[in-house]
Amino acid sequence: MSRIFQGLLGWWTILFLVVAGCYVAADLYYYHGPVDRWLRGGVVAEVAGQPISRRELADALREELWKQDAKWAFLNPEARQKLRLEVLDRLIDARLIRAFRLKDAPVSTAPSPAARQEADMMQRQFAEAEEAPRRMAAQHLTPKTLAAQIEESLRDEAWIAAQIQPEVAKITPQVVQAWYQGHREKLRIPQAWHAAHLFLAQATPGKPDREAEIRGLQQQMLAGKSTFAQLVAAHSEDERSKRLGGDLGWFTHERMPADFIAAVRSLRVGQVSAPVRTRVGWHLILLKEQRASCLPAFEEVREEITAMLTSQRRESAVKQLLAALSKRVQVVTHAEVVSATEPAR
């Protein structure tokens, strides 16, 4: 009897395991029911089957808020979700790069001196010595794991650079020269002036007639009773430039009111204007220097153009690389988990 009972028990056990297995499989892969939700509760995305945890997103959100000097409490729901998705996209991109880089070079070695040096610099940037260990502990890091993390990031960057090098190499001296020839007018340096002024505000209590006042100051200068510098020191109401003898530095037409620029254009170097009225008040303007509009020589801007074009080509190549890699693996995001993630404390 006991043998029969044991046999039945064995068969019932097998049947139970089969049914349970079928249920779990259906829950995970077809219905996405409670078992699937429980298992996935700590995962916001998967890249080629490798999970990105909710904690990783929470830590990354905290770091991003710190970089932006922003407060989570001050963001509305739309801004919070936008930030979640932006940060998650960067985590997915990083995981993509890491996965394909490890396929090419799966062997990891100890952190390099450069990684250890960067880790040390990161720890020394904090004003208080206790702050670095506290920040690392909040991110579940130690000095050793931080150096290892930096090492992996440096290898990722080197791998990216190697992948996009053929595209970046297309920025040749000939390409730079051609861009210069096709965009010369955009590089034009506008006409500029260096001037000083004596300023009286438009309306001041107890001084209703500012025009008469500034014309009186002009007459003192013309009569040789006071120099421009003496009048500025004694009477100018522009406190910032007053300390510099009224000096306004170099400026173009975009930086000053149109009526001010019109007066400056009419002056010779060393000449002081008649009283000029603008929307803010009255001015006596001394033109010190002027520069005509000109086109910079190619050699003056060659390095700047090269850096700009290289940066643009690199950014475009990285986007193309990530788009190509994402097509080769499955990327799955769990929207509900993402939306429920808050920055780590």
mmCIF file of C-alpha atoms in Angstrom:
data_model
loop_
_atom_site.group_PDB
_atom_site.id
_atom_site.type_symbol
_atom_site.label_atom_id
_atom_site.label_comp_id
_atom_site.label_asym_id
_atom_site.label_seq_id
_atom_site.Cartn_x
_atom_site.Cartn_y
_atom_site.Cartn_z
ATOM 1 C CA MET A 1 0.000 0.000 0.000
ATOM 2 C CA SER A 2 2.821 2.361 0.941
ATOM 3 C CA ARG A 3 4.535 1.658 -2.395
ATOM 4 C CA ILE A 4 1.327 2.530 -4.289
ATOM 5 C CA PHE A 5 0.966 5.705 -2.213
ATOM 6 C CA GLN A 6 4.553 6.688 -2.803
ATOM 7 C CA GLY A 7 4.139 6.099 -6.525
ATOM 8 C CA LEU A 8 1.004 8.226 -6.682
ATOM 9 C CA LEU A 9 2.745 10.933 -4.672
ATOM 10 C CA GLY A 10 5.662 10.909 -7.094
ATOM 11 C CA TRP A 11 3.373 11.239 -10.095
ATOM 12 C CA TRP A 12 1.382 14.041 -8.437
ATOM 13 C CA THR A 13 4.642 15.853 -7.661
ATOM 14 C CA ILE A 14 5.784 15.582 -11.253
ATOM 15 C CA LEU A 15 2.369 16.737 -12.511
ATOM 16 C CA PHE A 16 2.415 19.685 -10.103
ATOM 17 C CA LEU A 17 5.877 20.725 -11.235
ATOM 18 C CA VAL A 18 4.880 20.492 -14.898
ATOM 19 C CA VAL A 19 1.725 22.576 -14.345
ATOM 20 C CA ALA A 20 3.644 25.113 -12.234
ATOM 21 C CA GLY A 21 6.334 25.348 -14.879
ATOM 22 C CA CYS A 22 3.762 25.916 -17.613
ATOM 23 C CA TYR A 23 2.099 28.623 -15.520
ATOM 24 C CA VAL A 24 5.358 30.429 -14.842
ATOM 25 C CA ALA A 25 6.354 30.206 -18.509
ATOM 26 C CA ALA A 26 2.964 31.573 -19.611
ATOM 27 C CA ASP A 27 3.158 34.316 -16.970
ATOM 28 C CA LEU A 28 6.638 35.374 -18.008
ATOM 29 C CA TYR A 29 6.439 35.131 -21.781
ATOM 30 C CA TYR A 30 2.767 35.442 -22.727
ATOM 31 C CA TYR A 31 0.504 37.017 -20.108
ATOM 32 C CA HIS A 32 3.157 39.104 -18.268
ATOM 33 C CA GLY A 33 1.294 38.416 -15.042
ATOM 34 C CA PRO A 34 2.222 38.754 -11.340
ATOM 35 C CA VAL A 35 5.308 36.528 -11.448
ATOM 36 C CA ASP A 36 6.734 38.501 -14.368
ATOM 37 C CA ARG A 37 5.936 41.813 -12.643
ATOM 38 C CA TRP A 38 7.564 40.598 -9.403
ATOM 39 C CA LEU A 39 10.735 39.479 -11.145
ATOM 40 C CA ARG A 40 10.932 42.631 -13.260
ATOM 41 C CA GLY A 41 10.138 45.032 -10.408
ATOM 42 C CA GLY A 42 13.817 45.883 -9.978
ATOM 43 C CA VAL A 43 14.613 46.151 -13.708
ATOM 44 C CA VAL A 44 13.929 49.202 -15.873
ATOM 45 C CA ALA A 45 15.391 47.849 -19.122
ATOM 46 C CA GLU A 46 17.282 44.974 -20.688
ATOM 47 C CA VAL A 47 19.949 45.253 -23.345
ATOM 48 C CA ALA A 48 20.782 41.983 -25.081
ATOM 49 C CA GLY A 49 19.316 40.189 -22.081
ATOM 50 C CA GLN A 50 21.456 42.141 -19.596
ATOM 51 C CA PRO A 51 19.359 44.077 -17.063
ATOM 52 C CA ILE A 52 19.601 47.724 -16.111
ATOM 53 C CA SER A 53 18.392 47.846 -12.537
ATOM 54 C CA ARG A 54 16.031 50.308 -11.003
ATOM 55 C CA ARG A 55 18.784 51.223 -8.569
ATOM 56 C CA GLU A 56 21.125 52.111 -11.459
ATOM 57 C CA LEU A 57 18.514 54.485 -12.861
ATOM 58 C CA ALA A 58 17.873 55.962 -9.409
ATOM 59 C CA ASP A 59 21.609 56.558 -8.883
ATOM 60 C CA ALA A 60 21.971 58.072 -12.358
ATOM 61 C CA LEU A 61 19.000 60.376 -11.739
ATOM 62 C CA ARG A 62 20.593 61.618 -8.532
ATOM 63 C CA GLU A 63 23.867 62.307 -10.342
ATOM 64 C CA GLU A 64 22.102 64.144 -13.160
ATOM 65 C CA LEU A 65 20.211 66.365 -10.712
ATOM 66 C CA TRP A 66 23.513 67.125 -8.994
ATOM 67 C CA LYS A 67 25.154 68.068 -12.311
ATOM 68 C CA GLN A 68 22.235 70.344 -13.231
ATOM 69 C CA ASP A 69 22.034 71.779 -9.707
ATOM 70 C CA ALA A 70 18.320 70.904 -9.834
ATOM 71 C CA LYS A 71 15.851 69.724 -7.203
ATOM 72 C CA TRP A 72 13.501 66.805 -7.902
ATOM 73 C CA ALA A 73 10.806 68.412 -5.738
ATOM 74 C CA PHE A 74 10.753 71.480 -8.011
ATOM 75 C CA LEU A 75 10.175 69.489 -11.242
ATOM 76 C CA ASN A 76 6.641 68.931 -12.519
ATOM 77 C CA PRO A 77 5.557 65.399 -13.538
ATOM 78 C CA GLU A 78 6.320 66.002 -17.226
ATOM 79 C CA ALA A 79 9.840 67.265 -16.492
ATOM 80 C CA ARG A 80 10.476 64.326 -14.155
ATOM 81 C CA GLN A 81 9.442 61.785 -16.790
ATOM 82 C CA LYS A 82 11.491 63.551 -19.456
ATOM 83 C CA LEU A 83 14.556 63.385 -17.223
ATOM 84 C CA ARG A 84 13.934 59.697 -16.446
ATOM 85 C CA LEU A 85 13.803 58.828 -20.146
ATOM 86 C CA GLU A 86 16.859 60.926 -21.040
ATOM 87 C CA VAL A 87 18.937 59.327 -18.288
ATOM 88 C CA LEU A 88 17.669 55.849 -19.178
ATOM 89 C CA ASP A 89 18.613 56.391 -22.828
ATOM 90 C CA ARG A 90 22.169 57.190 -21.754
ATOM 91 C CA LEU A 91 22.307 54.071 -19.591
ATOM 92 C CA ILE A 92 21.052 51.965 -22.516
ATOM 93 C CA ASP A 93 23.638 53.518 -24.848
ATOM 94 C CA ALA A 94 26.407 52.825 -22.336
ATOM 95 C CA ARG A 95 25.254 49.223 -21.916
ATOM 96 C CA LEU A 96 25.173 48.760 -25.694
ATOM 97 C CA ILE A 97 28.724 50.040 -26.049
ATOM 98 C CA ARG A 98 29.938 47.882 -23.173
ATOM 99 C CA ALA A 99 28.312 44.730 -24.573
ATOM 100 C CA PHE A 100 29.871 45.063 -28.016
ATOM 101 C CA ARG A 101 33.222 46.210 -26.656
ATOM 102 C CA LEU A 102 33.445 43.111 -24.452
ATOM 103 C CA LYS A 103 32.690 40.938 -27.482
ATOM 104 C CA ASP A 104 35.775 42.380 -29.155
ATOM 105 C CA ALA A 105 37.992 42.292 -26.050
ATOM 106 C CA PRO A 106 36.409 40.193 -23.318
ATOM 107 C CA VAL A 107 39.489 40.035 -21.067
ATOM 108 C CA SER A 108 39.565 42.650 -18.289
ATOM 109 C CA THR A 109 42.721 43.656 -16.452
ATOM 110 C CA ALA A 110 43.386 45.672 -13.324
ATOM 111 C CA PRO A 111 42.669 49.433 -13.452
ATOM 112 C CA SER A 112 45.336 51.377 -15.309
ATOM 113 C CA PRO A 113 47.351 54.199 -13.688
ATOM 114 C CA ALA A 114 45.184 56.686 -15.612
ATOM 115 C CA ALA A 115 42.006 55.217 -14.094
ATOM 116 C CA ARG A 116 43.461 55.241 -10.593
ATOM 117 C CA GLN A 117 44.632 58.838 -11.063
ATOM 118 C CA GLU A 118 41.186 59.948 -12.238
ATOM 119 C CA ALA A 119 39.561 58.145 -9.297
ATOM 120 C CA ASP A 120 41.917 59.946 -6.906
ATOM 121 C CA MET A 121 41.108 63.300 -8.533
ATOM 122 C CA MET A 122 37.386 62.654 -8.184
ATOM 123 C CA GLN A 123 37.806 61.936 -4.477
ATOM 124 C CA ARG A 124 39.939 65.053 -3.918
ATOM 125 C CA GLN A 125 37.393 67.409 -5.511
ATOM 126 C CA PHE A 126 35.249 67.422 -2.370
ATOM 127 C CA ALA A 127 35.839 70.239 0.115
ATOM 128 C CA GLU A 128 35.566 67.922 3.130
ATOM 129 C CA ALA A 129 37.600 64.725 3.400
ATOM 130 C CA GLU A 130 34.594 62.787 4.723
ATOM 131 C CA GLU A 131 32.387 63.731 1.772
ATOM 132 C CA ALA A 132 34.059 61.449 -0.818
ATOM 133 C CA PRO A 133 33.592 58.189 1.176
ATOM 134 C CA ARG A 134 30.019 59.220 1.960
ATOM 135 C CA ARG A 135 29.206 59.857 -1.702
ATOM 136 C CA MET A 136 30.848 56.587 -2.784
ATOM 137 C CA ALA A 137 28.993 54.622 -0.113
ATOM 138 C CA ALA A 138 25.692 56.111 -1.316
ATOM 139 C CA GLN A 139 26.516 54.743 -4.789
ATOM 140 C CA HIS A 140 27.667 51.380 -3.403
ATOM 141 C CA LEU A 141 31.277 52.063 -4.424
ATOM 142 C CA THR A 142 34.710 51.688 -2.855
ATOM 143 C CA PRO A 143 37.959 53.309 -4.067
ATOM 144 C CA LYS A 144 38.813 50.005 -5.768
ATOM 145 C CA THR A 145 35.463 49.572 -7.506
ATOM 146 C CA LEU A 146 35.440 53.275 -8.485
ATOM 147 C CA ALA A 147 38.822 52.872 -10.193
ATOM 148 C CA ALA A 148 37.561 49.711 -11.924
ATOM 149 C CA GLN A 149 34.441 51.550 -13.090
ATOM 150 C CA ILE A 150 36.525 54.396 -14.491
ATOM 151 C CA GLU A 151 38.808 51.897 -16.220
ATOM 152 C CA GLU A 152 35.845 50.285 -17.953
ATOM 153 C CA SER A 153 34.566 53.715 -19.036
ATOM 154 C CA LEU A 154 37.978 54.623 -20.465
ATOM 155 C CA ARG A 155 38.007 51.356 -22.427
ATOM 156 C CA ASP A 156 34.509 52.082 -23.713
ATOM 157 C CA GLU A 157 35.636 55.522 -24.886
ATOM 158 C CA ALA A 158 38.691 54.042 -26.594
ATOM 159 C CA TRP A 159 36.500 51.436 -28.321
ATOM 160 C CA ILE A 160 34.109 54.137 -29.555
ATOM 161 C CA ALA A 161 37.029 56.207 -30.842
ATOM 162 C CA ALA A 162 38.329 53.212 -32.779
ATOM 163 C CA GLN A 163 34.905 52.481 -34.296
ATOM 164 C CA ILE A 164 34.267 56.045 -35.493
ATOM 165 C CA GLN A 165 37.840 56.845 -36.542
ATOM 166 C CA PRO A 166 37.161 56.258 -40.278
ATOM 167 C CA GLU A 167 34.417 58.903 -40.158
ATOM 168 C CA VAL A 168 36.411 61.387 -38.089
ATOM 169 C CA ALA A 169 39.379 60.953 -40.440
ATOM 170 C CA LYS A 170 37.263 62.436 -43.230
ATOM 171 C CA ILE A 171 37.842 65.898 -41.716
ATOM 172 C CA THR A 172 40.942 66.564 -43.812
ATOM 173 C CA PRO A 173 42.759 69.905 -44.326
ATOM 174 C CA GLN A 174 41.000 70.130 -47.692
ATOM 175 C CA VAL A 175 37.577 69.774 -46.030
ATOM 176 C CA VAL A 176 38.468 72.486 -43.515
ATOM 177 C CA GLN A 177 39.675 74.813 -46.284
ATOM 178 C CA ALA A 178 36.497 74.219 -48.287
ATOM 179 C CA TRP A 179 34.316 75.005 -45.280
ATOM 180 C CA TYR A 180 36.222 78.251 -44.737
ATOM 181 C CA GLN A 181 35.716 79.298 -48.351
ATOM 182 C CA GLY A 182 31.991 78.505 -48.205
ATOM 183 C CA HIS A 183 31.311 80.265 -44.892
ATOM 184 C CA ARG A 184 33.606 83.280 -44.973
ATOM 185 C CA GLU A 185 30.865 85.829 -44.396
ATOM 186 C CA LYS A 186 29.715 83.976 -41.293
ATOM 187 C CA LEU A 187 33.216 84.403 -39.931
ATOM 188 C CA ARG A 188 33.352 88.128 -40.613
ATOM 189 C CA ILE A 189 34.449 90.153 -37.596
ATOM 190 C CA PRO A 190 32.029 93.103 -37.296
ATOM 191 C CA GLN A 191 33.067 96.712 -36.902
ATOM 192 C CA ALA A 192 33.883 97.515 -33.292
ATOM 193 C CA TRP A 193 34.505 100.589 -31.153
ATOM 194 C CA HIS A 194 36.270 101.301 -27.882
ATOM 195 C CA ALA A 195 34.664 104.218 -26.070
ATOM 196 C CA ALA A 196 34.078 105.864 -22.702
ATOM 197 C CA HIS A 197 31.095 107.905 -21.578
ATOM 198 C CA LEU A 198 29.761 110.271 -18.969
ATOM 199 C CA PHE A 199 26.226 109.254 -18.096
ATOM 200 C CA LEU A 200 23.284 111.037 -16.478
ATOM 201 C CA ALA A 201 20.117 109.044 -15.790
ATOM 202 C CA GLN A 202 16.880 110.026 -17.510
ATOM 203 C CA ALA A 203 14.976 111.105 -14.417
ATOM 204 C CA THR A 204 16.466 111.824 -10.999
ATOM 205 C CA PRO A 205 14.556 113.329 -8.050
ATOM 206 C CA GLY A 206 15.479 116.980 -7.586
ATOM 207 C CA LYS A 207 17.173 117.159 -11.001
ATOM 208 C CA PRO A 208 14.386 117.512 -13.554
ATOM 209 C CA ASP A 209 16.375 119.080 -16.403
ATOM 210 C CA ARG A 210 19.134 116.563 -17.181
ATOM 211 C CA GLU A 211 19.650 117.992 -20.692
ATOM 212 C CA ALA A 212 20.566 121.392 -19.337
ATOM 213 C CA GLU A 213 22.841 119.748 -16.785
ATOM 214 C CA ILE A 214 24.786 117.676 -19.311
ATOM 215 C CA ARG A 215 25.081 120.627 -21.709
ATOM 216 C CA GLY A 216 26.558 122.632 -18.857
ATOM 217 C CA LEU A 217 29.132 119.890 -18.262
ATOM 218 C CA GLN A 218 29.956 119.880 -21.967
ATOM 219 C CA GLN A 219 30.561 123.651 -21.860
ATOM 220 C CA GLN A 220 32.959 123.229 -18.918
ATOM 221 C CA MET A 221 34.984 120.786 -21.014
ATOM 222 C CA LEU A 222 34.913 122.939 -24.130
ATOM 223 C CA ALA A 223 36.027 125.950 -22.108
ATOM 224 C CA GLY A 224 38.950 123.979 -20.723
ATOM 225 C CA LYS A 225 37.734 124.226 -17.128
ATOM 226 C CA SER A 226 37.561 120.411 -16.703
ATOM 227 C CA THR A 227 38.789 117.397 -18.615
ATOM 228 C CA PHE A 228 36.513 114.587 -19.725
ATOM 229 C CA ALA A 229 38.056 112.294 -17.090
ATOM 230 C CA GLN A 230 37.471 114.865 -14.334
ATOM 231 C CA LEU A 231 33.836 115.321 -15.340
ATOM 232 C CA VAL A 232 33.275 111.552 -15.379
ATOM 233 C CA ALA A 233 34.808 111.137 -11.914
ATOM 234 C CA ALA A 234 32.680 113.947 -10.486
ATOM 235 C CA HIS A 235 29.341 113.561 -12.261
ATOM 236 C CA SER A 236 28.829 110.235 -14.114
ATOM 237 C CA GLU A 237 25.970 108.104 -12.756
ATOM 238 C CA ASP A 238 27.158 104.853 -14.361
ATOM 239 C CA GLU A 239 28.900 103.517 -11.278
ATOM 240 C CA ARG A 240 30.428 100.524 -13.029
ATOM 241 C CA SER A 241 32.256 102.474 -15.737
ATOM 242 C CA LYS A 242 32.851 105.541 -13.526
ATOM 243 C CA ARG A 243 35.575 103.673 -11.624
ATOM 244 C CA LEU A 244 37.327 103.095 -14.982
ATOM 245 C CA GLY A 245 37.140 106.673 -16.204
ATOM 246 C CA GLY A 246 33.892 105.926 -18.020
ATOM 247 C CA ASP A 247 35.505 103.165 -20.089
ATOM 248 C CA LEU A 248 32.984 100.847 -21.803
ATOM 249 C CA GLY A 249 35.527 98.530 -23.410
ATOM 250 C CA TRP A 250 35.157 97.218 -26.955
ATOM 251 C CA PHE A 251 31.635 96.726 -28.347
ATOM 252 C CA THR A 252 29.780 96.122 -31.614
ATOM 253 C CA HIS A 253 26.498 97.552 -32.819
ATOM 254 C CA GLU A 254 24.620 94.594 -31.313
ATOM 255 C CA ARG A 255 25.630 95.484 -27.757
ATOM 256 C CA MET A 256 24.550 99.123 -27.594
ATOM 257 C CA PRO A 257 21.302 101.034 -28.314
ATOM 258 C CA ALA A 258 20.932 102.191 -31.919
ATOM 259 C CA ASP A 259 20.967 105.909 -31.012
ATOM 260 C CA PHE A 260 24.193 105.404 -29.025
ATOM 261 C CA ILE A 261 25.833 103.598 -31.969
ATOM 262 C CA ALA A 262 24.674 106.317 -34.386
ATOM 263 C CA ALA A 263 26.502 108.921 -32.302
ATOM 264 C CA VAL A 264 29.648 106.763 -32.046
ATOM 265 C CA ARG A 265 29.736 106.244 -35.825
ATOM 266 C CA SER A 266 29.864 110.016 -36.343
ATOM 267 C CA LEU A 267 32.931 110.525 -34.123
ATOM 268 C CA ARG A 268 36.637 110.608 -34.927
ATOM 269 C CA VAL A 269 39.058 108.836 -32.611
ATOM 270 C CA GLY A 270 39.795 111.153 -29.670
ATOM 271 C CA GLN A 271 36.629 113.233 -30.207
ATOM 272 C CA VAL A 272 33.910 113.749 -27.564
ATOM 273 C CA SER A 273 30.307 113.862 -28.749
ATOM 274 C CA ALA A 274 27.683 116.462 -28.120
ATOM 275 C CA PRO A 275 25.074 115.324 -25.544
ATOM 276 C CA VAL A 276 23.371 112.153 -26.790
ATOM 277 C CA ARG A 277 19.947 111.084 -25.532
ATOM 278 C CA THR A 278 19.040 107.383 -25.372
ATOM 279 C CA ARG A 279 16.117 105.615 -23.715
ATOM 280 C CA VAL A 280 18.097 105.326 -20.460
ATOM 281 C CA GLY A 281 19.481 108.859 -20.187
ATOM 282 C CA TRP A 282 22.066 111.333 -21.465
ATOM 283 C CA HIS A 283 25.671 110.665 -22.550
ATOM 284 C CA LEU A 284 28.874 112.432 -23.478
ATOM 285 C CA ILE A 285 30.827 109.850 -25.506
ATOM 286 C CA LEU A 286 34.593 109.731 -26.044
ATOM 287 C CA LEU A 287 35.710 107.490 -28.927
ATOM 288 C CA LYS A 288 39.073 105.933 -28.035
ATOM 289 C CA GLU A 289 39.640 103.385 -30.823
ATOM 290 C CA GLN A 290 37.797 101.702 -33.670
ATOM 291 C CA ARG A 291 38.254 98.586 -35.802
ATOM 292 C CA ALA A 292 36.859 98.130 -39.282
ATOM 293 C CA SER A 293 34.912 95.005 -40.194
ATOM 294 C CA CYS A 294 37.200 92.315 -41.599
ATOM 295 C CA LEU A 295 37.465 88.670 -42.607
ATOM 296 C CA PRO A 296 39.905 86.583 -40.555
ATOM 297 C CA ALA A 297 42.710 84.864 -42.439
ATOM 298 C CA PHE A 298 42.345 81.100 -42.828
ATOM 299 C CA GLU A 299 45.296 80.385 -40.534
ATOM 300 C CA GLU A 300 43.696 82.462 -37.779
ATOM 301 C CA VAL A 301 40.610 80.242 -37.673
ATOM 302 C CA ARG A 302 41.903 76.931 -39.044
ATOM 303 C CA GLU A 303 42.194 75.189 -35.680
ATOM 304 C CA GLU A 304 38.796 76.449 -34.528
ATOM 305 C CA ILE A 305 37.090 75.237 -37.734
ATOM 306 C CA THR A 306 38.875 71.875 -37.518
ATOM 307 C CA ALA A 307 37.733 71.381 -33.915
ATOM 308 C CA MET A 308 34.142 72.326 -34.778
ATOM 309 C CA LEU A 309 33.902 70.043 -37.827
ATOM 310 C CA THR A 310 35.588 67.160 -35.975
ATOM 311 C CA SER A 311 33.189 67.519 -33.058
ATOM 312 C CA GLN A 312 30.184 67.551 -35.389
ATOM 313 C CA ARG A 313 31.439 64.511 -37.321
ATOM 314 C CA ARG A 314 32.211 62.642 -34.083
ATOM 315 C CA GLU A 315 28.736 63.329 -32.669
ATOM 316 C CA SER A 316 27.082 62.194 -35.897
ATOM 317 C CA ALA A 317 29.246 59.055 -36.085
ATOM 318 C CA VAL A 318 28.445 58.070 -32.494
ATOM 319 C CA LYS A 319 24.718 58.423 -33.176
ATOM 320 C CA GLN A 320 25.039 56.243 -36.270
ATOM 321 C CA LEU A 321 27.079 53.687 -34.330
ATOM 322 C CA LEU A 322 24.507 53.445 -31.538
ATOM 323 C CA ALA A 323 21.653 53.163 -34.041
ATOM 324 C CA ALA A 324 23.463 50.319 -35.816
ATOM 325 C CA LEU A 325 24.255 48.492 -32.570
ATOM 326 C CA SER A 326 20.685 48.775 -31.270
ATOM 327 C CA LYS A 327 19.434 46.984 -34.387
ATOM 328 C CA ARG A 328 21.656 43.993 -33.651
ATOM 329 C CA VAL A 329 20.310 43.278 -30.160
ATOM 330 C CA GLN A 330 16.976 43.370 -28.389
ATOM 331 C CA VAL A 331 16.400 46.379 -26.164
ATOM 332 C CA VAL A 332 13.391 46.126 -23.840
ATOM 333 C CA THR A 333 12.203 48.849 -21.467
ATOM 334 C CA HIS A 334 9.674 48.431 -18.668
ATOM 335 C CA ALA A 335 7.702 51.666 -18.769
ATOM 336 C CA GLU A 336 5.811 51.184 -15.512
ATOM 337 C CA VAL A 337 8.999 50.564 -13.550
ATOM 338 C CA VAL A 338 10.729 53.522 -15.206
ATOM 339 C CA SER A 339 7.832 55.858 -14.364
ATOM 340 C CA ALA A 340 7.855 54.725 -10.739
ATOM 341 C CA THR A 341 11.610 55.302 -10.253
ATOM 342 C CA GLU A 342 12.696 58.178 -8.026
ATOM 343 C CA PRO A 343 16.243 59.544 -7.606
ATOM 344 C CA ALA A 344 18.333 57.748 -5.015
ATOM 345 C CA ARG A 345 18.698 59.577 -1.713
#
